[in-house]
PDB file of C-alpha atoms in Angstrom:
ATOM      1  CA  MET A   1      -3.076 -59.891  66.905  1.00  0.00           C
ATOM      2  CA  THR A   2      -1.541 -57.497  69.509  1.00  0.00           C
ATOM      3  CA  PRO A   3      -1.479 -54.110  68.495  1.00  0.00           C
ATOM      4  CA  LYS A   4       2.238 -53.025  68.366  1.00  0.00           C
ATOM      5  CA  LEU A   5       4.973 -49.979  67.684  1.00  0.00           C
ATOM      6  CA  VAL A   6       7.513 -50.926  65.329  1.00  0.00           C
ATOM      7  CA  GLU A   7      10.819 -49.027  65.669  1.00  0.00           C
ATOM      8  CA  PRO A   8      12.829 -49.055  62.204  1.00  0.00           C
ATOM      9  CA  GLY A   9      16.271 -50.340  62.625  1.00  0.00           C
ATOM     10  CA  ALA A  10      19.180 -47.972  61.790  1.00  0.00           C
ATOM     11  CA  GLY A  11      22.046 -49.083  59.306  1.00  0.00           C
ATOM     12  CA  GLU A  12      22.441 -52.832  60.190  1.00  0.00           C
ATOM     13  CA  GLN A  13      20.251 -53.006  63.103  1.00  0.00           C
ATOM     14  CA  PRO A  14      17.048 -54.991  62.534  1.00  0.00           C
ATOM     15  CA  ALA A  15      13.469 -53.360  63.515  1.00  0.00           C
ATOM     16  CA  ARG A  16      12.298 -53.639  66.865  1.00  0.00           C
ATOM     17  CA  GLU A  17       8.706 -54.662  67.697  1.00  0.00           C
ATOM     18  CA  ILE A  18       7.009 -53.340  71.001  1.00  0.00           C
ATOM     19  CA  ALA A  19       3.654 -55.074  71.872  1.00  0.00           C
ATOM     20  CA  LEU A  20       0.955 -52.661  73.160  1.00  0.00           C
ATOM     21  CA  THR A  21       0.398 -54.734  76.360  1.00  0.00           C
ATOM     22  CA  ALA A  22      -1.686 -52.336  78.344  1.00  0.00           C
ATOM     23  CA  ASP A  23      -5.090 -50.515  77.680  1.00  0.00           C
ATOM     24  CA  GLU A  24      -3.108 -47.367  78.594  1.00  0.00           C
ATOM     25  CA  PHE A  25       0.124 -47.885  77.288  1.00  0.00           C
ATOM     26  CA  LEU A  26       2.580 -45.207  78.892  1.00  0.00           C
ATOM     27  CA  ILE A  27       5.833 -44.028  77.109  1.00  0.00           C
ATOM     28  CA  GLY A  28       8.418 -41.618  78.718  1.00  0.00           C
ATOM     29  CA  ARG A  29      11.591 -41.798  80.857  1.00  0.00           C
ATOM     30  CA  GLY A  30      10.105 -42.806  84.058  1.00  0.00           C
ATOM     31  CA  ALA A  31      10.506 -45.878  85.909  1.00  0.00           C
ATOM     32  CA  ASP A  32       6.823 -46.543  85.648  1.00  0.00           C
ATOM     33  CA  CYS A  33       6.617 -46.250  81.829  1.00  0.00           C
ATOM     34  CA  ASN A  34       5.583 -49.054  79.756  1.00  0.00           C
ATOM     35  CA  LEU A  35       8.261 -48.146  77.319  1.00  0.00           C
ATOM     36  CA  ARG A  36      10.952 -46.062  78.528  1.00  0.00           C
ATOM     37  CA  LEU A  37      13.112 -43.650  76.372  1.00  0.00           C
ATOM     38  CA  ASN A  38      16.444 -42.668  77.854  1.00  0.00           C
ATOM     39  CA  SER A  39      16.650 -38.940  77.304  1.00  0.00           C
ATOM     40  CA  SER A  40      16.673 -35.802  79.456  1.00  0.00           C
ATOM     41  CA  ALA A  41      14.731 -34.154  76.598  1.00  0.00           C
ATOM     42  CA  ILE A  42      11.734 -36.593  77.023  1.00  0.00           C
ATOM     43  CA  SER A  43       9.297 -36.018  79.894  1.00  0.00           C
ATOM     44  CA  ARG A  44       9.076 -38.636  82.595  1.00  0.00           C
ATOM     45  CA  HIS A  45       5.472 -39.310  81.325  1.00  0.00           C
ATOM     46  CA  GLN A  46       5.579 -38.302  77.531  1.00  0.00           C
ATOM     47  CA  CYS A  47       2.586 -39.593  76.156  1.00  0.00           C
ATOM     48  CA  MET A  48       0.004 -42.391  76.171  1.00  0.00           C
ATOM     49  CA  ILE A  49      -1.583 -44.801  73.722  1.00  0.00           C
ATOM     50  CA  ARG A  50      -5.054 -45.784  74.912  1.00  0.00           C
ATOM     51  CA  LEU A  51      -6.507 -49.004  73.375  1.00  0.00           C
ATOM     52  CA  GLN A  52     -10.341 -48.833  73.916  1.00  0.00           C
ATOM     53  CA  GLY A  53     -13.337 -50.099  72.082  1.00  0.00           C
ATOM     54  CA  GLY A  54     -11.498 -51.323  69.231  1.00  0.00           C
ATOM     55  CA  GLU A  55      -9.643 -47.829  68.814  1.00  0.00           C
ATOM     56  CA  ALA A  56      -6.308 -46.479  69.717  1.00  0.00           C
ATOM     57  CA  THR A  57      -5.678 -42.985  70.526  1.00  0.00           C
ATOM     58  CA  LEU A  58      -2.502 -40.847  71.049  1.00  0.00           C
ATOM     59  CA  LEU A  59      -2.399 -38.074  73.902  1.00  0.00           C
ATOM     60  CA  ASP A  60       0.442 -36.107  74.893  1.00  0.00           C
ATOM     61  CA  LEU A  61       0.871 -35.729  78.447  1.00  0.00           C
ATOM     62  CA  GLY A  62       1.698 -32.074  78.583  1.00  0.00           C
ATOM     63  CA  SER A  63       5.382 -32.871  77.292  1.00  0.00           C
ATOM     64  CA  SER A  64       7.875 -30.068  77.179  1.00  0.00           C
ATOM     65  CA  ASN A  65       9.271 -31.047  73.625  1.00  0.00           C
ATOM     66  CA  GLY A  66       6.268 -32.559  72.280  1.00  0.00           C
ATOM     67  CA  THR A  67       4.923 -35.633  70.715  1.00  0.00           C
ATOM     68  CA  TYR A  68       4.359 -35.933  66.913  1.00  0.00           C
ATOM     69  CA  LEU A  69       1.832 -37.793  64.828  1.00  0.00           C
ATOM     70  CA  ASN A  70       2.750 -37.636  61.160  1.00  0.00           C
ATOM     71  CA  GLY A  71       4.664 -34.643  61.406  1.00  0.00           C
ATOM     72  CA  THR A  72       2.204 -32.589  63.545  1.00  0.00           C
ATOM     73  CA  ARG A  73       2.170 -31.900  67.163  1.00  0.00           C
ATOM     74  CA  VAL A  74      -0.183 -33.781  69.193  1.00  0.00           C
ATOM     75  CA  ARG A  75      -2.093 -31.235  71.205  1.00  0.00           C
ATOM     76  CA  ALA A  76      -5.485 -33.045  71.587  1.00  0.00           C
ATOM     77  CA  PRO A  77      -6.205 -36.702  71.556  1.00  0.00           C
ATOM     78  CA  ALA A  78      -5.454 -38.160  68.171  1.00  0.00           C
ATOM     79  CA  GLN A  79      -6.819 -41.259  66.486  1.00  0.00           C
ATOM     80  CA  LEU A  80      -4.481 -43.959  65.486  1.00  0.00           C
ATOM     81  CA  HIS A  81      -4.382 -46.019  62.368  1.00  0.00           C
ATOM     82  CA  THR A  82      -2.224 -48.833  61.164  1.00  0.00           C
ATOM     83  CA  GLY A  83       0.823 -47.034  59.114  1.00  0.00           C
ATOM     84  CA  ASP A  84       0.988 -43.775  61.297  1.00  0.00           C
ATOM     85  CA  GLU A  85       4.304 -42.611  62.421  1.00  0.00           C
ATOM     86  CA  ILE A  86       4.820 -41.367  66.034  1.00  0.00           C
ATOM     87  CA  ARG A  87       8.054 -39.025  66.702  1.00  0.00           C
ATOM     88  CA  ILE A  88       9.393 -38.476  70.427  1.00  0.00           C
ATOM     89  CA  GLU A  89      12.537 -36.456  70.007  1.00  0.00           C
ATOM     90  CA  SER A  90      14.933 -38.588  67.869  1.00  0.00           C
ATOM     91  CA  ASN A  91      12.790 -41.719  68.358  1.00  0.00           C
ATOM     92  CA  ARG A  92      10.468 -42.782  65.659  1.00  0.00           C
ATOM     93  CA  PHE A  93       7.700 -45.686  65.774  1.00  0.00           C
ATOM     94  CA  LEU A  94       5.456 -46.808  63.276  1.00  0.00           C
ATOM     95  CA  VAL A  95       1.802 -47.965  64.491  1.00  0.00           C
ATOM     96  CA  ASP A  96       0.714 -51.663  63.659  1.00  0.00           C
ATOM     97  CA  LEU A  97      -2.685 -52.366  65.017  1.00  0.00           C
ATOM     98  CA  GLY A  98      -3.071 -55.692  63.589  1.00  0.00           C
ATOM     99  CA  ASP A  99      -5.922 -54.805  61.388  1.00  0.00           C
ATOM    100  CA  THR A 100      -3.999 -55.544  57.965  1.00  0.00           C
ATOM    101  CA  PRO A 101      -2.999 -58.954  57.425  1.00  0.00           C
ATOM    102  CA  GLY A 102       0.244 -59.821  55.816  1.00  0.00           C
ATOM    103  CA  LEU A 103       1.599 -56.136  56.751  1.00  0.00           C
ATOM    104  CA  ASP A 104       5.230 -56.132  57.911  1.00  0.00           C
ATOM    105  CA  LEU A 105       6.118 -52.573  58.698  1.00  0.00           C
ATOM    106  CA  ALA A 106       9.542 -53.950  59.939  1.00  0.00           C
ATOM    107  CA  LYS A 107      10.579 -54.985  56.532  1.00  0.00           C
ATOM    108  CA  GLY A 108      11.640 -52.554  53.979  1.00  0.00           C
ATOM    109  CA  VAL A 109      11.165 -49.213  55.954  1.00  0.00           C
ATOM    110  CA  ASP A 110      12.756 -46.397  53.946  1.00  0.00           C
ATOM    111  CA  PRO A 111      13.325 -43.776  56.730  1.00  0.00           C
ATOM    112  CA  ASN A 112      13.139 -41.174  53.638  1.00  0.00           C
ATOM    113  CA  GLU A 113       9.736 -42.244  52.860  1.00  0.00           C
ATOM    114  CA  PRO A 114       6.836 -39.893  53.808  1.00  0.00           C
ATOM    115  CA  THR A 115       4.556 -42.156  56.153  1.00  0.00           C
ATOM    116  CA  ARG A 116       1.010 -42.936  54.171  1.00  0.00           C
ATOM    117  CA  LYS A 117      -2.016 -43.817  55.738  1.00  0.00           C
ATOM    118  CA  LEU A 118      -3.308 -47.308  54.997  1.00  0.00           C
ATOM    119  CA  LYS A 119      -6.944 -47.863  54.391  1.00  0.00           C
ATOM    120  CA  ALA A 120      -8.787 -50.322  56.364  1.00  0.00           C
ATOM    121  CA  PRO A 121      -9.777 -53.509  54.570  1.00  0.00           C
ATOM    122  CA  PRO A 122     -13.511 -54.001  53.894  1.00  0.00           C
ATOM    123  CA  PRO A 123     -15.579 -55.473  56.360  1.00  0.00           C
TER     124      PRO A 123
END
């Protein structure tokens, strides 16, 4: 399964799934980004998700207002796990690395519920 970000819907809006289609998935407001976020508060190149060797890593690219992983500002490369929450300004994304069969982060997401890390299934 392709790793993806899930952007929970607001109100009646459905959740949006964004496939991580590149080994270095660039997020920001720049035209060259894989995921463009239209806000002047977001840097042209805000952050990157690097998929390498079966792992996913989040890197902030020196953004002005910061990239947050599970509520903590990212200052060094941070390993991602299914269920993690990435926040960029008012944008919220849940990480789904496709390693938890049957998990659907788009269903029943409560925005007031704290993010919980899920344990990887046994090998």
